[in-house]
Coordinates of C-alpha atoms in Angstrom, one line a residue:
Chain K
M1 CA 106.7 220.4 142.1
S2 CA 105.3 217.7 140.7
E3 CA 102.8 215.2 141.7
L4 CA 105.4 212.1 141.4
A5 CA 107.7 214.2 143.2
Q6 CA 105.9 215.1 145.7
Q7 CA 105.1 211.5 146.0
V8 CA 108.1 210.3 146.5
R9 CA 109.9 212.5 148.7
S10 CA 107.1 212.0 151.1
G11 CA 108.0 208.5 151.5
D12 CA 105.5 207.2 149.2
V13 CA 107.0 203.7 148.0
R14 CA 104.6 203.1 145.4
A15 CA 106.1 206.7 144.1
L16 CA 109.3 205.5 144.6
A17 CA 108.5 203.1 142.2
R18 CA 106.7 204.5 139.2
A19 CA 110.0 207.3 139.4
A20 CA 112.8 204.1 139.5
T21 CA 111.2 203.2 136.0
V22 CA 110.9 206.9 135.1
V23 CA 114.4 207.4 135.8
E24 CA 115.8 203.9 134.3
N25 CA 114.6 204.0 131.4
R26 CA 115.4 208.1 130.7
Q27 CA 111.7 208.8 130.2
A28 CA 111.1 212.5 128.7
E29 CA 110.2 213.0 132.3
A30 CA 113.1 212.1 134.6
D31 CA 115.4 215.4 134.1
E32 CA 112.6 217.5 135.1
L33 CA 112.0 215.0 138.3
L34 CA 115.7 214.5 139.4
K35 CA 115.9 218.9 139.1
E36 CA 112.8 218.9 140.8
L37 CA 114.5 216.3 143.7
F38 CA 117.5 217.0 143.9
P39 CA 117.7 219.7 146.2
Y40 CA 116.5 217.6 148.8
T41 CA 119.3 215.0 148.8
G42 CA 122.6 214.8 151.0
R43 CA 121.1 213.3 153.6
A44 CA 121.7 209.3 153.0
L45 CA 124.8 207.4 153.6
V46 CA 125.3 206.1 150.2
L47 CA 127.1 202.3 150.7
G48 CA 129.0 201.3 148.1
I49 CA 130.2 196.9 148.0
T50 CA 132.1 195.3 145.9
G51 CA 134.3 192.4 145.5
S52 CA 135.2 188.9 144.1
P53 CA 133.0 186.8 143.0
G54 CA 132.3 184.6 145.8
A55 CA 133.1 186.6 148.6
G56 CA 129.0 186.8 149.3
K57 CA 128.4 190.5 148.9
S58 CA 125.3 189.8 148.6
T59 CA 125.0 188.1 151.6
L60 CA 126.5 191.0 153.2
A61 CA 124.3 193.7 151.8
A62 CA 121.3 191.4 153.3
A63 CA 122.8 190.8 156.7
I64 CA 123.6 195.1 156.3
T65 CA 120.3 196.3 155.1
R66 CA 119.1 193.4 158.9
Q67 CA 121.4 195.7 160.5
L68 CA 119.7 199.2 160.0
R69 CA 116.2 198.2 160.0
S70 CA 116.6 196.7 163.7
D71 CA 118.1 199.9 164.4
G72 CA 114.8 201.8 162.7
K73 CA 116.8 202.2 159.3
T74 CA 115.5 202.6 156.3
V75 CA 116.9 201.5 153.2
G76 CA 117.1 201.6 149.4
V77 CA 119.2 198.7 147.1
I78 CA 120.3 199.4 144.0
A79 CA 121.8 196.2 142.6
V80 CA 123.8 196.8 139.4
D81 CA 124.6 193.9 137.6
P82 CA 126.5 194.9 134.9
T83 CA 127.9 191.1 133.5
S84 CA 125.5 190.4 130.7
P85 CA 125.1 192.7 127.6
Y86 CA 122.2 191.8 126.3
S87 CA 120.2 189.0 128.6
G88 CA 118.8 192.0 131.4
G89 CA 118.6 191.1 135.1
A90 CA 117.5 187.5 135.1
I91 CA 121.0 186.6 137.4
L92 CA 120.6 189.1 139.4
G93 CA 116.8 188.4 140.7
D94 CA 117.6 184.9 141.1
R95 CA 120.7 186.5 143.5
I96 CA 118.9 189.0 145.4
R97 CA 118.7 187.5 148.8
M98 CA 116.6 189.7 150.9
Q99 CA 113.5 187.7 150.7
D100 CA 112.9 188.8 154.7
H101 CA 112.0 191.9 154.0
H102 CA 109.9 191.2 150.3
A103 CA 107.2 193.1 153.0
D104 CA 108.8 195.3 154.6
P105 CA 108.5 198.7 152.9
G106 CA 111.3 199.8 154.6
V107 CA 113.6 198.0 152.7
F108 CA 112.9 199.2 148.5
I109 CA 115.4 197.1 146.2
R110 CA 116.1 197.8 142.4
S111 CA 117.9 195.5 140.2
M112 CA 119.4 197.4 137.1
A113 CA 121.3 195.4 134.2
T114 CA 123.4 196.6 131.4
R115 CA 121.5 198.3 128.6
G116 CA 123.7 198.1 125.5
W117 CA 126.9 200.0 125.6
M118 CA 129.3 201.3 127.9
G119 CA 128.9 204.0 130.5
G120 CA 124.7 203.8 131.1
L121 CA 124.8 201.8 134.5
A122 CA 127.5 204.1 136.0
R123 CA 124.6 207.9 135.5
T124 CA 121.3 205.5 136.6
T125 CA 122.6 204.3 139.4
T126 CA 123.5 208.0 140.4
D127 CA 120.3 209.5 139.6
M128 CA 118.8 206.4 141.2
A129 CA 120.5 207.1 144.5
V130 CA 119.0 210.7 144.3
L131 CA 115.8 209.1 144.3
F132 CA 116.6 207.3 147.0
D133 CA 117.9 209.6 148.9
A134 CA 115.2 212.5 148.4
A135 CA 112.5 209.7 149.6
G136 CA 113.9 209.5 152.5
R137 CA 115.8 206.4 152.9
D138 CA 118.8 206.8 155.4
V139 CA 121.2 204.1 153.5
V140 CA 121.2 203.6 150.2
L141 CA 123.4 200.4 149.1
V142 CA 124.4 200.1 146.0
E143 CA 125.9 196.4 145.2
T144 CA 127.5 195.3 142.1
V145 CA 128.2 191.5 141.2
G146 CA 131.7 191.7 139.7
V147 CA 134.8 193.9 139.9
G148 CA 134.8 194.4 136.2
Q149 CA 136.3 198.3 135.2
D150 CA 131.9 199.4 135.3
E151 CA 131.6 197.2 139.1
V152 CA 134.2 199.4 140.3
E153 CA 133.5 202.9 139.1
I154 CA 129.7 202.5 140.4
A155 CA 131.2 201.2 143.5
R156 CA 133.1 204.7 143.6
L157 CA 129.9 205.9 143.1
A158 CA 128.8 206.0 147.0
D159 CA 129.6 208.0 149.9
V160 CA 131.8 205.1 151.4
T161 CA 132.8 201.4 149.3
I162 CA 133.1 198.5 150.4
V163 CA 135.3 196.0 149.5
L164 CA 135.0 192.7 150.1
L165 CA 137.2 189.8 150.4
V166 CA 137.0 186.0 151.2
P167 CA 140.1 184.1 152.4
G168 CA 141.2 180.8 150.6
M169 CA 140.8 182.0 146.7
G170 CA 143.4 181.2 143.8
D171 CA 145.9 183.9 141.9
D172 CA 143.3 184.3 139.7
V173 CA 141.5 186.1 141.8
Q174 CA 143.8 187.7 144.0
A175 CA 145.2 189.4 140.8
I176 CA 141.6 190.7 140.1
K177 CA 142.0 192.0 144.0
A178 CA 144.4 194.3 143.4
G179 CA 142.4 195.9 141.1
I180 CA 140.1 196.4 144.2
M181 CA 142.6 197.7 146.3
E182 CA 142.5 201.3 145.7
I183 CA 139.3 202.2 145.9
A184 CA 138.6 200.8 149.8
D185 CA 138.0 202.8 151.7
V186 CA 136.7 199.5 154.4
F187 CA 137.5 196.2 153.9
V188 CA 135.9 193.3 154.8
I189 CA 137.3 190.5 155.3
N190 CA 134.0 187.7 155.1
K191 CA 133.9 184.0 155.8
S192 CA 136.3 185.2 158.5
D193 CA 136.0 181.8 160.6
L194 CA 137.6 180.0 157.2
P195 CA 141.5 178.7 157.1
G196 CA 143.0 181.7 155.5
A197 CA 141.6 184.6 157.3
D198 CA 145.0 185.5 159.2
K199 CA 147.2 185.2 156.5
L200 CA 144.6 188.0 154.0
E201 CA 144.6 190.1 156.7
R202 CA 148.7 190.4 156.8
E203 CA 148.5 190.7 153.1
V204 CA 145.3 193.7 152.7
K205 CA 148.1 195.2 155.5
A206 CA 150.7 194.9 153.4
S207 CA 149.5 196.0 150.5
L208 CA 148.2 199.4 153.2
S209 CA 151.1 199.6 153.3
L210 CA 152.8 200.4 150.2
A211 CA 149.7 202.5 149.3
H212 CA 149.6 206.1 149.7
R213 CA 146.0 207.9 149.7
P214 CA 145.8 211.0 148.5
D215 CA 143.5 211.7 151.9
N216 CA 145.5 210.1 154.2
W217 CA 142.9 207.2 155.3
T218 CA 143.8 204.5 155.8
P219 CA 141.3 201.4 155.3
P220 CA 140.0 199.6 158.5
I221 CA 139.7 196.0 158.0
V222 CA 136.5 194.8 159.5
R223 CA 135.8 190.8 159.6
T224 CA 132.6 189.0 158.8
I225 CA 131.0 186.0 159.3
A226 CA 128.2 188.0 156.7
S227 CA 125.3 184.8 157.2
D228 CA 125.2 185.2 160.8
G229 CA 125.3 188.7 160.8
Q230 CA 128.6 189.2 162.5
G231 CA 131.0 192.2 162.4
I232 CA 127.7 193.7 160.8
E233 CA 128.0 197.1 163.4
G234 CA 131.3 197.3 162.8
T235 CA 131.3 197.2 159.1
L236 CA 128.7 200.1 159.2
A237 CA 130.8 201.9 162.3
A238 CA 133.5 201.5 160.2
A239 CA 131.8 203.1 157.3
R240 CA 130.5 206.1 159.0
L241 CA 133.8 206.9 160.8
F242 CA 135.0 207.5 157.1
Y243 CA 132.5 209.7 155.6
Q244 CA 132.2 212.4 159.0
T245 CA 136.2 213.1 157.5
G246 CA 134.2 214.7 155.0
N247 CA 136.7 212.4 152.8
S248 CA 133.5 211.6 150.5
R249 CA 133.1 215.0 149.9
S250 CA 136.3 215.6 148.2
R251 CA 135.0 212.4 146.5
A252 CA 132.0 213.4 145.5
R253 CA 133.0 216.5 144.0
E254 CA 135.8 214.0 141.9
I255 CA 132.8 212.0 140.5
W256 CA 130.4 214.6 139.6
A257 CA 133.1 215.8 137.8
L258 CA 132.9 213.3 135.8
R259 CA 129.2 212.1 135.3
L260 CA 128.9 215.9 134.2
R261 CA 131.2 215.6 131.3
E262 CA 129.1 211.9 130.5
M263 CA 126.3 213.4 130.4
L264 CA 127.1 216.5 128.2
R265 CA 128.9 213.7 126.0
D266 CA 125.8 211.8 126.0
R267 CA 123.2 215.0 125.0
L268 CA 126.1 216.5 122.5
I269 CA 125.9 212.4 120.3
E270 CA 121.9 213.3 120.3
R271 CA 121.6 216.0 117.9
F272 CA 123.4 213.5 115.5
P273 CA 121.4 210.7 113.6
K274 CA 122.2 207.1 113.9
E275 CA 121.2 206.6 110.2
Q276 CA 124.6 208.7 109.9
F277 CA 126.6 206.6 112.1
D278 CA 125.6 203.5 110.0
R279 CA 126.2 204.9 106.6
A280 CA 130.1 206.0 107.7
A281 CA 130.4 202.2 109.4
A282 CA 129.6 200.8 106.0
D283 CA 132.2 203.0 104.9
I284 CA 134.4 202.5 106.6
V285 CA 134.0 198.7 106.3
A286 CA 133.9 198.8 102.5
R287 CA 137.6 200.6 102.8
K288 CA 135.6 203.5 101.1
S289 CA 136.7 205.7 103.8
D290 CA 138.5 206.0 107.4
P291 CA 137.2 206.5 110.6
Y292 CA 139.2 209.5 111.5
S293 CA 138.4 211.1 108.2
I294 CA 134.5 211.2 108.7
I295 CA 135.2 212.8 112.7
Q296 CA 137.7 215.3 111.3
D297 CA 134.7 215.7 108.6
W298 CA 131.5 216.0 110.9
L299 CA 133.4 218.4 112.9
G300 CA 134.1 220.8 110.5
S301 CA 130.6 221.1 109.8
H302 CA 129.1 221.3 113.0
A303 CA 131.9 223.8 114.4
Chain M
M1 CA 152.7 209.2 103.5
S2 CA 154.8 209.7 106.7
E3 CA 157.9 208.0 107.7
L4 CA 156.6 206.4 110.8
A5 CA 153.7 205.2 108.3
Q6 CA 155.5 204.1 106.0
Q7 CA 158.0 201.9 108.0
V8 CA 154.7 200.7 109.8
R9 CA 153.9 198.9 106.8
S10 CA 157.2 197.7 105.7
G11 CA 157.1 195.3 108.6
D12 CA 159.9 197.3 110.8
V13 CA 158.9 195.6 114.0
R14 CA 160.6 199.0 115.9
A15 CA 158.6 201.9 114.4
L16 CA 155.8 199.3 114.7
A17 CA 155.9 199.5 118.5
R18 CA 157.1 203.6 118.2
A19 CA 153.4 204.1 116.8
A20 CA 151.3 201.9 119.1
T21 CA 152.4 204.8 121.8
V22 CA 151.8 207.0 119.6
V23 CA 148.2 205.9 119.8
E24 CA 148.2 204.4 123.2
N25 CA 148.7 207.8 124.4
R26 CA 147.1 209.9 121.6
Q27 CA 149.2 212.0 121.0
A28 CA 148.8 214.6 118.5
E29 CA 149.9 212.2 115.2
A30 CA 147.9 210.0 116.3
D31 CA 144.8 210.7 114.3
E32 CA 147.1 211.0 111.1
L33 CA 149.0 207.9 111.0
L34 CA 145.8 205.9 111.5
K35 CA 144.6 208.1 108.5
E36 CA 147.9 207.3 106.9
L37 CA 147.3 203.2 107.3
F38 CA 143.5 203.1 107.3
P39 CA 143.4 201.1 103.4
Y40 CA 146.0 198.9 104.4
T41 CA 143.6 197.0 107.0
G42 CA 140.7 194.5 106.2
R43 CA 143.6 191.6 105.6
A44 CA 144.6 190.4 109.4
L45 CA 141.9 188.0 111.1
V46 CA 141.3 189.2 114.5
L47 CA 140.6 186.9 117.5
G48 CA 139.0 188.4 120.5
I49 CA 139.3 185.9 123.6
T50 CA 137.4 186.0 126.2
G51 CA 136.2 183.8 129.4
S52 CA 136.1 183.6 132.9
P53 CA 139.6 184.3 135.5
G54 CA 141.3 180.8 135.9
A55 CA 140.0 179.6 132.6
G56 CA 143.4 180.0 130.8
K57 CA 143.2 182.4 128.2
S58 CA 147.1 183.3 128.4
T59 CA 147.2 179.8 127.6
L60 CA 145.5 179.9 124.8
A61 CA 147.0 182.8 123.4
A62 CA 150.3 181.4 123.8
A63 CA 149.5 178.4 122.1
I64 CA 147.5 179.8 119.3
T65 CA 151.0 182.1 118.6
R66 CA 153.2 178.4 118.4
Q67 CA 150.3 177.3 116.1
L68 CA 150.6 180.2 113.7
R69 CA 154.0 180.2 113.9
S70 CA 154.3 176.8 112.9
D71 CA 152.8 177.7 110.2
G72 CA 154.7 180.4 109.5
K73 CA 152.3 183.0 110.4
T74 CA 153.3 186.4 112.0
V75 CA 150.8 187.4 115.2
G76 CA 150.5 190.4 117.0
V77 CA 148.8 190.4 120.7
I78 CA 146.6 192.7 122.2
A79 CA 146.7 192.0 125.7
V80 CA 143.7 194.1 127.5
D81 CA 143.6 194.9 131.2
P82 CA 140.8 197.1 132.4
T83 CA 140.6 195.5 135.8
S84 CA 142.8 198.5 137.6
P85 CA 141.6 201.6 137.2
Y86 CA 145.0 203.4 139.0
S87 CA 147.9 200.7 138.6
G88 CA 148.3 200.2 135.1
G89 CA 149.6 197.4 133.3
A90 CA 151.7 195.3 135.6
I91 CA 150.0 192.7 137.1
L92 CA 149.5 191.3 132.8
G93 CA 153.1 191.9 132.5
D94 CA 152.9 189.1 135.0
R95 CA 150.3 186.8 133.2
I96 CA 151.9 186.3 130.0
R97 CA 153.0 183.8 129.0
M98 CA 154.9 184.0 125.6
Q99 CA 158.5 184.1 127.1
D100 CA 159.5 181.3 124.4
H101 CA 158.6 183.8 121.9
H102 CA 160.5 187.0 123.1
A103 CA 163.6 186.9 120.3
D104 CA 161.2 186.1 117.8
P105 CA 160.2 189.6 115.1
G106 CA 157.0 187.3 113.9
V107 CA 155.5 188.1 117.5
F108 CA 154.5 191.1 118.3
I109 CA 152.7 191.8 122.0
R110 CA 151.2 194.8 123.5
S111 CA 149.8 194.9 126.6
M112 CA 147.2 198.0 127.9
A113 CA 146.0 199.0 131.2
T114 CA 142.6 200.9 131.4
R115 CA 143.4 205.4 131.7
G116 CA 141.0 206.8 133.8
W117 CA 136.9 206.7 133.0
M118 CA 135.5 204.2 130.8
G119 CA 135.5 203.8 127.0
G120 CA 139.2 204.8 126.3
L121 CA 140.0 201.0 126.6
A122 CA 137.8 199.8 123.6
R123 CA 139.1 203.0 121.4
T124 CA 142.5 202.0 122.2
T125 CA 142.1 198.4 121.1
T126 CA 140.2 199.3 117.8
D127 CA 143.6 201.6 116.7
M128 CA 146.0 199.3 117.9
A129 CA 144.3 197.0 115.9
V130 CA 144.6 198.7 113.0
L131 CA 148.2 199.5 113.3
F132 CA 149.0 195.6 113.3
D133 CA 146.6 195.1 110.7
A134 CA 148.7 197.8 108.3
A135 CA 151.6 196.6 109.7
G136 CA 151.3 192.7 107.9
R137 CA 150.1 190.8 110.9
D138 CA 148.1 187.9 109.6
V139 CA 146.7 186.9 112.7
V140 CA 145.9 190.0 115.5
L141 CA 144.8 188.3 119.3
V142 CA 143.0 190.7 121.7
E143 CA 142.8 188.5 125.1
T144 CA 141.3 190.4 128.2
V145 CA 141.2 189.6 131.6
G146 CA 138.3 188.8 133.2
V147 CA 134.6 189.0 131.9
G148 CA 133.1 193.1 132.7
Q149 CA 131.1 194.1 130.1
D150 CA 134.3 196.3 129.4
E151 CA 136.7 193.4 128.6
V152 CA 133.0 191.4 126.7
E153 CA 132.9 194.6 124.7
I154 CA 136.7 194.4 123.9
A155 CA 136.7 190.8 122.7
R156 CA 133.4 191.8 120.4
L157 CA 135.7 194.5 118.0
A158 CA 137.5 191.5 117.1
D159 CA 136.3 189.7 113.6
V160 CA 135.5 186.2 116.2
T161 CA 135.4 186.3 119.9
I162 CA 136.0 183.1 121.5
V163 CA 135.2 182.3 124.5
L164 CA 136.8 180.3 126.8
L165 CA 135.3 177.6 129.9
V166 CA 136.9 175.6 132.2
P167 CA 135.1 172.6 133.6
G168 CA 134.4 172.9 137.9
M169 CA 134.1 176.5 138.8
G170 CA 131.4 177.6 141.0
D171 CA 128.2 178.9 140.7
D172 CA 129.3 182.6 140.6
V173 CA 131.3 181.9 137.0
Q174 CA 128.1 180.4 136.3
A175 CA 126.5 183.2 137.0
I176 CA 129.8 185.3 134.9
K177 CA 129.8 183.2 132.0
A178 CA 125.9 183.9 131.1
G179 CA 127.0 186.9 130.4
I180 CA 129.4 186.1 127.8
M181 CA 127.5 183.1 126.4
E182 CA 126.2 185.3 123.9
I183 CA 128.8 186.8 122.7
A184 CA 131.1 183.2 121.6
D185 CA 131.3 182.6 117.4
V186 CA 133.9 179.7 118.8
F187 CA 133.5 178.1 122.5
V188 CA 136.8 176.7 123.8
I189 CA 136.4 174.1 126.9
N190 CA 140.5 174.2 128.3
K191 CA 141.2 172.0 130.5
S192 CA 139.3 168.9 129.1
D193 CA 141.4 166.1 130.3
L194 CA 139.6 167.8 133.8
P195 CA 136.7 165.8 135.2
G196 CA 133.0 168.1 134.1
A197 CA 134.3 168.2 130.7
D198 CA 131.1 166.3 129.5
K199 CA 128.8 167.7 131.7
L200 CA 129.9 171.5 130.8
E201 CA 129.9 170.6 127.0
R202 CA 126.7 169.3 127.8
E203 CA 125.7 172.8 129.4
V204 CA 126.4 175.2 126.7
K205 CA 125.0 172.4 124.0
A206 CA 121.5 172.8 126.2
S207 CA 122.2 177.4 126.2
L208 CA 122.5 176.9 122.8
S209 CA 119.5 175.4 122.0
L210 CA 117.6 178.5 123.3
A211 CA 119.3 180.9 121.9
H212 CA 119.1 182.2 118.2
R213 CA 121.4 184.1 117.0
P214 CA 120.8 186.8 114.0
D215 CA 123.5 185.6 111.6
N216 CA 121.8 182.0 112.4
W217 CA 126.0 180.5 113.5
T218 CA 125.3 177.7 115.6
P219 CA 128.9 178.3 117.8
P220 CA 131.5 175.3 117.9
I221 CA 132.3 173.9 120.9
V222 CA 136.4 173.1 121.3
R223 CA 137.8 170.9 123.2
T224 CA 141.5 171.5 124.2
I225 CA 144.7 171.1 126.4
A226 CA 146.3 174.3 126.3
S227 CA 149.3 173.9 127.9
D228 CA 149.9 171.3 125.4
G229 CA 148.6 171.9 122.9
Q230 CA 145.9 169.7 122.3
G231 CA 142.6 171.3 120.0
I232 CA 144.6 174.4 118.6
E233 CA 144.3 173.3 115.1
G234 CA 141.0 172.5 115.6
T235 CA 140.6 176.3 117.4
L236 CA 141.4 178.0 114.5
A237 CA 140.1 175.9 112.6
A238 CA 136.5 176.9 113.5
A239 CA 137.4 180.5 114.1
R240 CA 138.3 180.7 110.4
L241 CA 135.0 178.9 109.1
F242 CA 132.9 181.9 110.9
Y243 CA 135.3 184.6 109.7
Q244 CA 134.2 182.6 105.4
T245 CA 131.1 183.1 106.9
G246 CA 131.4 187.2 105.8
N247 CA 129.3 187.2 109.8
S248 CA 132.1 189.4 111.0
R249 CA 131.7 192.1 108.0
S250 CA 128.2 192.6 109.5
R251 CA 129.4 193.3 112.9
A252 CA 132.3 195.0 111.6
R253 CA 129.7 197.7 111.0
E254 CA 127.7 197.5 114.3
I255 CA 130.9 197.9 116.0
W256 CA 132.5 200.5 113.8
A257 CA 129.0 202.7 114.2
L258 CA 129.0 202.5 117.3
R259 CA 133.1 203.3 117.5
L260 CA 132.6 206.4 115.6
R261 CA 129.8 207.5 118.1
E262 CA 132.4 207.7 120.9
M263 CA 135.1 209.1 119.6
L264 CA 132.3 211.9 117.7
R265 CA 131.3 212.5 121.5
D266 CA 135.1 212.1 123.0
R267 CA 135.9 215.0 120.1
L268 CA 132.8 217.6 121.2
I269 CA 133.8 217.0 124.9
E270 CA 137.4 218.6 124.7
R271 CA 135.4 221.7 123.5
F272 CA 134.5 221.9 127.0
P273 CA 137.3 223.1 129.5
K274 CA 137.6 221.1 132.9
E275 CA 137.5 223.5 135.0
Q276 CA 134.1 224.6 134.2
F277 CA 133.2 220.4 134.8
D278 CA 135.2 221.7 138.4
R279 CA 133.1 224.1 139.7
A280 CA 129.9 223.0 138.8
A281 CA 130.8 219.8 140.8
A282 CA 131.3 222.2 143.7
D283 CA 127.8 223.8 143.4
I284 CA 126.4 220.2 142.9
V285 CA 128.0 219.3 146.5
A286 CA 126.8 222.3 148.1
R287 CA 124.1 221.8 146.6
K288 CA 123.7 225.3 145.0
S289 CA 122.9 224.0 141.9
D290 CA 121.9 220.6 140.1
P291 CA 123.5 218.6 137.5
Y292 CA 120.7 218.6 135.4
S293 CA 119.6 222.1 135.5
I294 CA 123.6 223.1 134.6
I295 CA 123.7 220.5 131.5
Q296 CA 120.6 222.0 130.5
D297 CA 122.4 225.1 130.5
W298 CA 125.4 224.1 128.8
L299 CA 123.4 222.9 125.9
G300 CA 121.6 225.6 125.8
S301 CA 124.7 228.1 125.5
H302 CA 126.8 225.6 122.1
A303 CA 123.3 224.9 121.1

């Protein structure tokens, strides 16, 4: 076993930060490191948190972290921000309100923004969770900024997916919510002291009564006021309940099948040089050729 | 040339609907059809519209459509909704407010929701734009629901990307906007009679003064009240101005290079049977193996 892998295993926080950089930048040694650490995973509870902008995801993540720390558990936080295709993680850095744990080695936070075209964040998030798990973190929180498809998929990579709702949002937000209703293992109604909390709970219940999950789980609805820490123990209890049913294991098999497919696709494509794509794209724009014929040619010659 | 391709070329609306289904479902004949039609593309102006939820994207798309029809232009609308990973396009159907064109063959609308894992929508949107272009539509509008990374990437597939903003949104929405500031070729401030429109315009101008685009284009800011049709001619004029600079051609080369990469990845992966992924995923969850070793094995045996 490499020195870095040993240090990560021992829970060394600086080694974990170094390893996270190796993984995030996809450095050459990333795969070997992950391969060494993977057998030591499967112990952490990985919680995904998603929900509408403004619902209080960061506040909930902070409250869960505080609760876990007071229970003596160690925490890793992966904060994912795929909304900014160019500018990197600056926004997210501002958003994280976990300053109370700044000097606490029991809380390790990693922010990740997108790098380029789609798909990369899901891969890096999974690999980062492997690292945190192998490093002995009891709980790994995966927090996403919004409710785009990427973010929904990333939240689903977790053992348990928590969907955060908040009373009194307009119609558009309700429409967005429809996209995340199906992925919730636990619903949290945050800011539940606001008017409309009862109405929202009834709406969620109504939509649950129409849904039929293959695993027959009925997602519990927990009310919180995350800023005051209210309802956080209930949220964690609900998440653990789902985890104990074993449903997250069959989900994990699905997710890994998809992840393997992505990993393989990425590796296969690396065999084709960038210039080949650029030249062909110029031909397409000049209408000298078409993309469909070009792909057929390439596949023929690499069959 | 196949009969369907000929009919699409002649502008036959029912043939276009049939062809769109062939492309959306990725039926076997889709590639041949697109290959036949591709040489007849490059004539349409493809406009991407994206922006925060609630900014009025559907209303703007409807107003642009009305304006183009009164100018005697034909329109194709591709309405993309990637927020719902499971439920399909029901939400989007409700959102489209183009009923006034229901009986007008000069307006052809296609709604698309996501199918499964990431990436598919970008591919289908490009292919659909190829169809509409070959069918002689003067303008193709690509409208996306939200501002997730997928949607940003889809809006960028257009010749000209319009980013829609609206005065008086909260902090979270401002944060989301940061992700779409860089992709705008034209800014539209909708509902510009609301308080805060001046402030929003100043903010956009301030952020533009900090940005430096490789093509040296300064995105114009157009004010609209889309529900009244105000500012729509100005929006179209701004979009055409960008198109005439030729900057969209260099963008098109970039986009096609990325699209070719995706197409090739998809085709390469089709050679591996689904069962192979499922079996390996079960081994991973049982910690009998790790994903990184599995991929190395597969690549070795298919090298």
